[in-house]
């Protein structure tokens, strides 16, 4: 009993061995100290890069979007995959039917560009485009060749800024047999150049035939009232 009592007495006397009370750190200083410690570079050596974090966020967003779409689509994820495959098939079919969009000339109200060229030069450019399968550019150059040929034959006066419609209307007066085809050709030119329509080989052959027919046709003189009285 004496031993036990002495032992307990010794334990009870331990707190009195130190004269200073235990150190107590407040919550706010402790948090700040922990933040400073964790901000050291050695704790972030294996962190993902900024690009990797952005990429992870993007894929998380795609996954959430896919999950939401799957929940709203009959059949869940499988139904969504089927719908996507059908959409891709429709786009491929439209691409095959309509062909690759061709870049046309920059929109302008004038039929010709700034650099004057002869009818032969325009025809050569049209044939070069046709050989490469660029039918829209081929039709444009063939229409320019047709109008330039009329100017070279003095059936149209050379005038900067002339439009295809104006050329067709003026040429139709001296070539009435081709007036309707000239107007249709001018409309095709405008649709391709300004309307974004894509031409094909048939349109080019039609424009080429008109160019040849107009080249071989003799103009009809338009009589004035004074000439008729004489």
mmCIF file of C-alpha atoms in Angstrom, residues 41 45 90 104-106 149 152 185 223:
data_model
loop_
_atom_site.group_PDB
_atom_site.id
_atom_site.type_symbol
_atom_site.label_atom_id
_atom_site.label_comp_id
_atom_site.label_asym_id
_atom_site.label_seq_id
_atom_site.Cartn_x
_atom_site.Cartn_y
_atom_site.Cartn_z
ATOM 1 C CA UNK A 41 6.686 23.828 -53.465
ATOM 2 C CA UNK A 45 5.790 18.784 -57.280
ATOM 3 C CA UNK A 90 -26.998 11.968 -92.970
ATOM 4 C CA UNK A 104 -16.126 31.381 -105.556
ATOM 5 C CA UNK A 105 -14.911 34.840 -106.379
ATOM 6 C CA UNK A 106 -15.351 37.662 -103.954
ATOM 7 C CA UNK A 149 -16.117 38.511 -127.221
ATOM 8 C CA UNK A 152 -14.374 42.736 -129.222
ATOM 9 C CA UNK A 185 -26.603 32.536 -118.434
ATOM 10 C CA UNK A 223 -33.523 49.988 -137.359
#
